[in-house]
C-alpha atoms as one frame of an Amber mdcrd trajectory, in Angstrom:
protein
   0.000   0.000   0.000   1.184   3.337  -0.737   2.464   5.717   1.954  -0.822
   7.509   1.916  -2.635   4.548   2.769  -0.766   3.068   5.377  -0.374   6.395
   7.194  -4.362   6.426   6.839  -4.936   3.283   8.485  -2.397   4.192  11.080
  -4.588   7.013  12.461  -7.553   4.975  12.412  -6.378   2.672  14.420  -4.890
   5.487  17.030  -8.572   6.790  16.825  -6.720  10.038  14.973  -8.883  10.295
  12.477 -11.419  12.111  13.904  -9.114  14.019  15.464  -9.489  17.814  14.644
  -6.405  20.224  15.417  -6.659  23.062  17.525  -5.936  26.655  15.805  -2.973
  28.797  16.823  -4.222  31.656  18.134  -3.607  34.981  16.688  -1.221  36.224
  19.212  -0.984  40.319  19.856   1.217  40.230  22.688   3.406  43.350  23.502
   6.474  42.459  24.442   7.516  44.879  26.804   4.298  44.560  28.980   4.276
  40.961  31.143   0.954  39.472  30.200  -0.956  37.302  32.301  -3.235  36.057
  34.882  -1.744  36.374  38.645  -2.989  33.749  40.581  -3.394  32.866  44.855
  -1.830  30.918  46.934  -2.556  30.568  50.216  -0.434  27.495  50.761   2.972
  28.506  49.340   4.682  28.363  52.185   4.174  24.303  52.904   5.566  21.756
  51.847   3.299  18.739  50.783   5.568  16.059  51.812   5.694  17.381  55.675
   2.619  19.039  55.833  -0.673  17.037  57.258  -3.496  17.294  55.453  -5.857
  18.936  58.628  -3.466  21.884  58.235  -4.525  22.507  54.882  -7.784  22.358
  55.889  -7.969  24.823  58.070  -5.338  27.030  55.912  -8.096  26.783  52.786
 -11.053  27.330  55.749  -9.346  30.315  56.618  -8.867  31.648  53.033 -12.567
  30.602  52.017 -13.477  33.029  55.091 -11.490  35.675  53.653 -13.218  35.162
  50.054 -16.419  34.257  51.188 -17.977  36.717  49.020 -16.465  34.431  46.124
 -18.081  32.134  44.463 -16.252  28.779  44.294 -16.004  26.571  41.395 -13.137
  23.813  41.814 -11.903  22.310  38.108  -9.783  18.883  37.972  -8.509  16.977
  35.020  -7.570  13.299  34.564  -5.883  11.494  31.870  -5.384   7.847  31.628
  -4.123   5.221  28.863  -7.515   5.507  27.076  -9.439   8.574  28.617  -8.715
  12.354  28.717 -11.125  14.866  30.484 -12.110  16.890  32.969 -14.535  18.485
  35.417 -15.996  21.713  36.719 -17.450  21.795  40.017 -20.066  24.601  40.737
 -22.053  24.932  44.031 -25.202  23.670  42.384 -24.492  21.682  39.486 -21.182
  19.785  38.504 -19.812  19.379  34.682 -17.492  16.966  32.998 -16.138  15.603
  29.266 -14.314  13.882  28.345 -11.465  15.138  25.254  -9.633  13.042  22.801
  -7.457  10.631  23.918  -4.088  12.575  22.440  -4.411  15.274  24.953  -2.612
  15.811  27.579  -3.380  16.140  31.487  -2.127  20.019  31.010  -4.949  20.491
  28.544  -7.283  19.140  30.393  -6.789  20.824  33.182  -6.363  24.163  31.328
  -9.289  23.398  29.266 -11.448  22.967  32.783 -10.263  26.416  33.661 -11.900
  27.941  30.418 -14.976  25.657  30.197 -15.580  27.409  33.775 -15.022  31.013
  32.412 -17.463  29.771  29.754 -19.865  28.751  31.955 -19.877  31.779  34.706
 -20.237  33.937  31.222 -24.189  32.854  31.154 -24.616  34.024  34.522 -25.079
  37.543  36.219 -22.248  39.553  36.784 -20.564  38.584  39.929 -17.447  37.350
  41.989 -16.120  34.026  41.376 -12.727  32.273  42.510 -11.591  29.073  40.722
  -9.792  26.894  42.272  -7.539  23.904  40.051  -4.585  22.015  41.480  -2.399
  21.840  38.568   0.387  24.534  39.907   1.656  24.056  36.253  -1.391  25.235
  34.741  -1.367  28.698  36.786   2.239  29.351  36.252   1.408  29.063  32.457
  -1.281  31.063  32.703   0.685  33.845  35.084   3.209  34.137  32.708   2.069
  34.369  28.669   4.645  34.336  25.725   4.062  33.265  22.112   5.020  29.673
  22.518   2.211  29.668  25.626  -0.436  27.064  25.348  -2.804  27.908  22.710
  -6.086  27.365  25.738  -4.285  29.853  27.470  -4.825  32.708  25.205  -8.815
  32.024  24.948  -8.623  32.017  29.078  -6.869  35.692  28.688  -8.981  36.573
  26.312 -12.356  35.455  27.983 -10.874  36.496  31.418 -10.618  40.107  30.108
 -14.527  40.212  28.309 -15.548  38.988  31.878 -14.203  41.815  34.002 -15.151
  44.535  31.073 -18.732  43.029  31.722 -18.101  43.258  35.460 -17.582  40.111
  37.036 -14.454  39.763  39.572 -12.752  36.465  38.943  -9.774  35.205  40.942
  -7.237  31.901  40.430  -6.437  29.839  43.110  -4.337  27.403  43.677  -5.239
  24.263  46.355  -3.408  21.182  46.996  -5.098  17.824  45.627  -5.986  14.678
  48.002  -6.335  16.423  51.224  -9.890  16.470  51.820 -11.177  19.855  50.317
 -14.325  19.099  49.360 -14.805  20.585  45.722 -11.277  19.235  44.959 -12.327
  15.387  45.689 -15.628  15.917  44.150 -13.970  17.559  40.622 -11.304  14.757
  41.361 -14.047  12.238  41.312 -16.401  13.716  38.074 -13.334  14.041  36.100
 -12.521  10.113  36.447 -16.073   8.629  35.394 -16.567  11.545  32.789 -18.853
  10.504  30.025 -19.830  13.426  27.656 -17.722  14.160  24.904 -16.596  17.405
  24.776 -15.410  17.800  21.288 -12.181  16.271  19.455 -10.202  19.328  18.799
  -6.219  18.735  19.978  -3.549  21.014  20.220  -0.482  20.136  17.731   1.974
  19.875  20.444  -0.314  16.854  22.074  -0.948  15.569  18.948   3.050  15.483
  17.744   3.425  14.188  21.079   0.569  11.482  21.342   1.631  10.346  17.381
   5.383  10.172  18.892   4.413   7.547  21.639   2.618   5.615  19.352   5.114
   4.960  17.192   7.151   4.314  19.851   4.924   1.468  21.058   4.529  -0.043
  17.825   8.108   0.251  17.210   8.993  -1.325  20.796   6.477  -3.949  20.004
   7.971  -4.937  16.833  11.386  -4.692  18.309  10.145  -7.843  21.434   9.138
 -10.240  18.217  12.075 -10.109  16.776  13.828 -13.079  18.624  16.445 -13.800
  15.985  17.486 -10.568  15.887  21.460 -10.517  17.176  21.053  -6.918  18.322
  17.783  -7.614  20.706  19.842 -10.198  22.848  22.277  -6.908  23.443  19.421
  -4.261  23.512  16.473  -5.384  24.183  14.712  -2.202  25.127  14.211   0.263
  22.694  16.025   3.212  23.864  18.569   5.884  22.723  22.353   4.739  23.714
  24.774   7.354  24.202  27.263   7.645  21.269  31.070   7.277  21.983  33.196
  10.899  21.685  35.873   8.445  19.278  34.234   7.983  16.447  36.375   5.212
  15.125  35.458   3.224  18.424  31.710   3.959  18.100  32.041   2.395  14.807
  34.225  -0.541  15.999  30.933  -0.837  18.670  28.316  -0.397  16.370  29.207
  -2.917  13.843  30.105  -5.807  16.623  26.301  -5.239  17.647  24.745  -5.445
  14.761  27.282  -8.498  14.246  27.944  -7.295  10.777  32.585  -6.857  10.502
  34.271  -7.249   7.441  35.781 -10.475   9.006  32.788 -12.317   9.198  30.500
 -11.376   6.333  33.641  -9.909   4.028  32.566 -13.847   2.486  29.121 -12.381
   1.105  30.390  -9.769  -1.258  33.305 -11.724  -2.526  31.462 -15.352  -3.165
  33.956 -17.241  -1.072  33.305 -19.525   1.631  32.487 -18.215   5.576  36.156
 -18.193   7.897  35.790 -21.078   9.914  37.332 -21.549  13.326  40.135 -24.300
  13.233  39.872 -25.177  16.693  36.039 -25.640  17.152  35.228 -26.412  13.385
  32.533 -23.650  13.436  31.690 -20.372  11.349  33.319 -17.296  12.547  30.549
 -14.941  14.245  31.020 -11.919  16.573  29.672 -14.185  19.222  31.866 -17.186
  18.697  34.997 -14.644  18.951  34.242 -12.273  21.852  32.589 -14.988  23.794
  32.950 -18.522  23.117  36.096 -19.691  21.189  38.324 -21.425  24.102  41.896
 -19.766  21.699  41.174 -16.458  23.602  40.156 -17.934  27.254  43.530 -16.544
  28.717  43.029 -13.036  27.069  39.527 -12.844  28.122  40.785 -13.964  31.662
  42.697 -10.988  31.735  40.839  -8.030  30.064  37.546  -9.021  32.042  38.429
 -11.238  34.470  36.450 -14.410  33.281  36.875 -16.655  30.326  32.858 -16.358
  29.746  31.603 -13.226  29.202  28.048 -12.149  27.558  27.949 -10.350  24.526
  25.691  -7.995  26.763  28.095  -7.195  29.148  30.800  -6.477  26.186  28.455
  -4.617  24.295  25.581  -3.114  26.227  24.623   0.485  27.052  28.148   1.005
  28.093  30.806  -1.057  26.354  33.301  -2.912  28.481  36.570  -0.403  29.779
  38.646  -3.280  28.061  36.788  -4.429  25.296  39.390  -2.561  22.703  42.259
  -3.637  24.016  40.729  -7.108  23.726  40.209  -6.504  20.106  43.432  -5.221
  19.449  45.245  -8.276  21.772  43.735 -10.794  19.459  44.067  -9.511  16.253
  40.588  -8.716  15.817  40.562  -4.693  15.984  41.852  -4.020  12.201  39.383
  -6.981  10.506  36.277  -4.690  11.977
């Protein structure tokens, strides 16, 4: 099938084809003015780890006495293997969606944040405070630039039409899993979300949702292929770092892929494969490094054992005396 075709049926299977990508913004941002939404804290000063959960209890009773005349609404998001989405918890009524499955937990919980804003747009003018534990989120949203999450310029932007039509509306920050009431419940109606929102996705969770994919595919692939002679060395699918010599990250390369102009030098020239004189075998990467009993006393020597693994030679971090083995035995200049 033709590239077309194949890429096709790869997004229908990742459930991308319905997908619909979000629009970039058109950004108007003067630089030399800080835009952005400032947000409260009222628990800055504790730490999570060594803080117990009644004192944050009292610390948010406290602040909810100070902003009583605030309307709460508490937003969550959630995001597992199959499920994105989020909630918005009001005092009479509670809202969730779910998104498409290539979003991210950041747009989710940015995207509760301005599905609120949406919502306290149909009612009278009046005070609100919203309260989301994703720290992330209101740092973003505290700070804008161009490269600033594409959500976070329709939360400006709807923030702004809000206050011009006089209603007050305040960020908070509030720690999750401690027992604040709106938190667990948006925590909760986030999880079992059922409505579908819409399928729009920004590009940067899309690039990033396609990226894993492949990756998992790839990976897959990678664990059937037991014949491989590279899989019994790497059997992860991961980046290695390269070696600053480049004429020993070659030397490296080619002994993993077991591919050395000693061994398979036969192929091109239509002669017969080296054989080993001693155990009346074909010469292989594996036979040399590991098993031929001509180079027990070397190996004995340079690693301290007359049996080593290919793995050990060759993994993530080549043996410290691997190249002097090479070059010992002869081996080094036939790579």
């Amino acid at each position: 099938p033709s590239f077309f075709n194949r890429a096709a049926g790869f997004l229908h299977d990742l459930n991308l084809d319905t997908a619909q990508l979000l629009p970039n913004p058109v950004i108007l941002l003067t630089p030399w003015i800080p835009h952005g939404l400032k947000f409260l804290n009222p628990f800055e000063n504790y730490d999570k780890t060594n803080t117990a959960s009644d004192i944050y209890l009292q610390l948010f009773a406290h602040h909810r006495e100070l902003y009583h005349h605030f309307i709460p609404v508490f937003t969550d998001g959630s995001k597992t293997t199959t499920q994105t989405s989020f909630a918005c918890v009001f005092i009479n009524s509670t809202l969730s969606f779910q998104l498409h499955p290539s979003c991210s937990i950041f747009t989710a919980e940015i995207r509760a944040i301005l599905h609120s804003l949406s919502e306290i747009s149909n009612y009278p003018a009046d005070s609100y405070i919203i309260y989301s534990d994703s720290l992330s989120v209101l740092q973003a949203l505290s700070s804008l630039h161009r490269h600033s999450h594409p959500l976070a310029f329709s939360i400006l932007d709807l923030h702004d039409r809000l206050v011009c039509n006089g209603f007050s509306i305040l960020l908070c920050w509030v720690p999750s899993h401690v027992g604040i009431s709106g938190n667990e419940i948006a925590d909760i109606a986030a999880k079992h979300a059922s409505a579908v929102l819409d399928n729009s996705t920004p590009l940067q969770d899309f690039k990033r949702y396609i990226n894993l994919a492949l990756h998992s595919r790839w990976e897959n692939h990678w664990n059937s292929q037991s014949m491989n002679k590279l899989r019994s060395i790497k059997p992860v699918v991961e980046t290695w770092p390269t070696l600053t010599n480049r004429k020993a990250d070659t030397i490296i390369t080619r002994l993993r892929v077991g591919h050395t102009r000693y061994t398979h030098r036969h192929l091109l020239m239509g002669e017969q494969a080296p054989m080993c004189t001693q155990c009346n075998c074909i010469m292989s990467v594996l036979h040399i490094l590991s098993e031929c009993p001509n180079f027990n006393s070397l190996r004995l020597r340079c690693f301290q054992s007359s049996s080593i693994s290919l793995t050990d030679l060759l993994g993530k971090t080549p043996h410290v005396h691997l190249l002097p083995f090479l070059k010992s035995i002869g081996f080094y200049p036939l790579i």
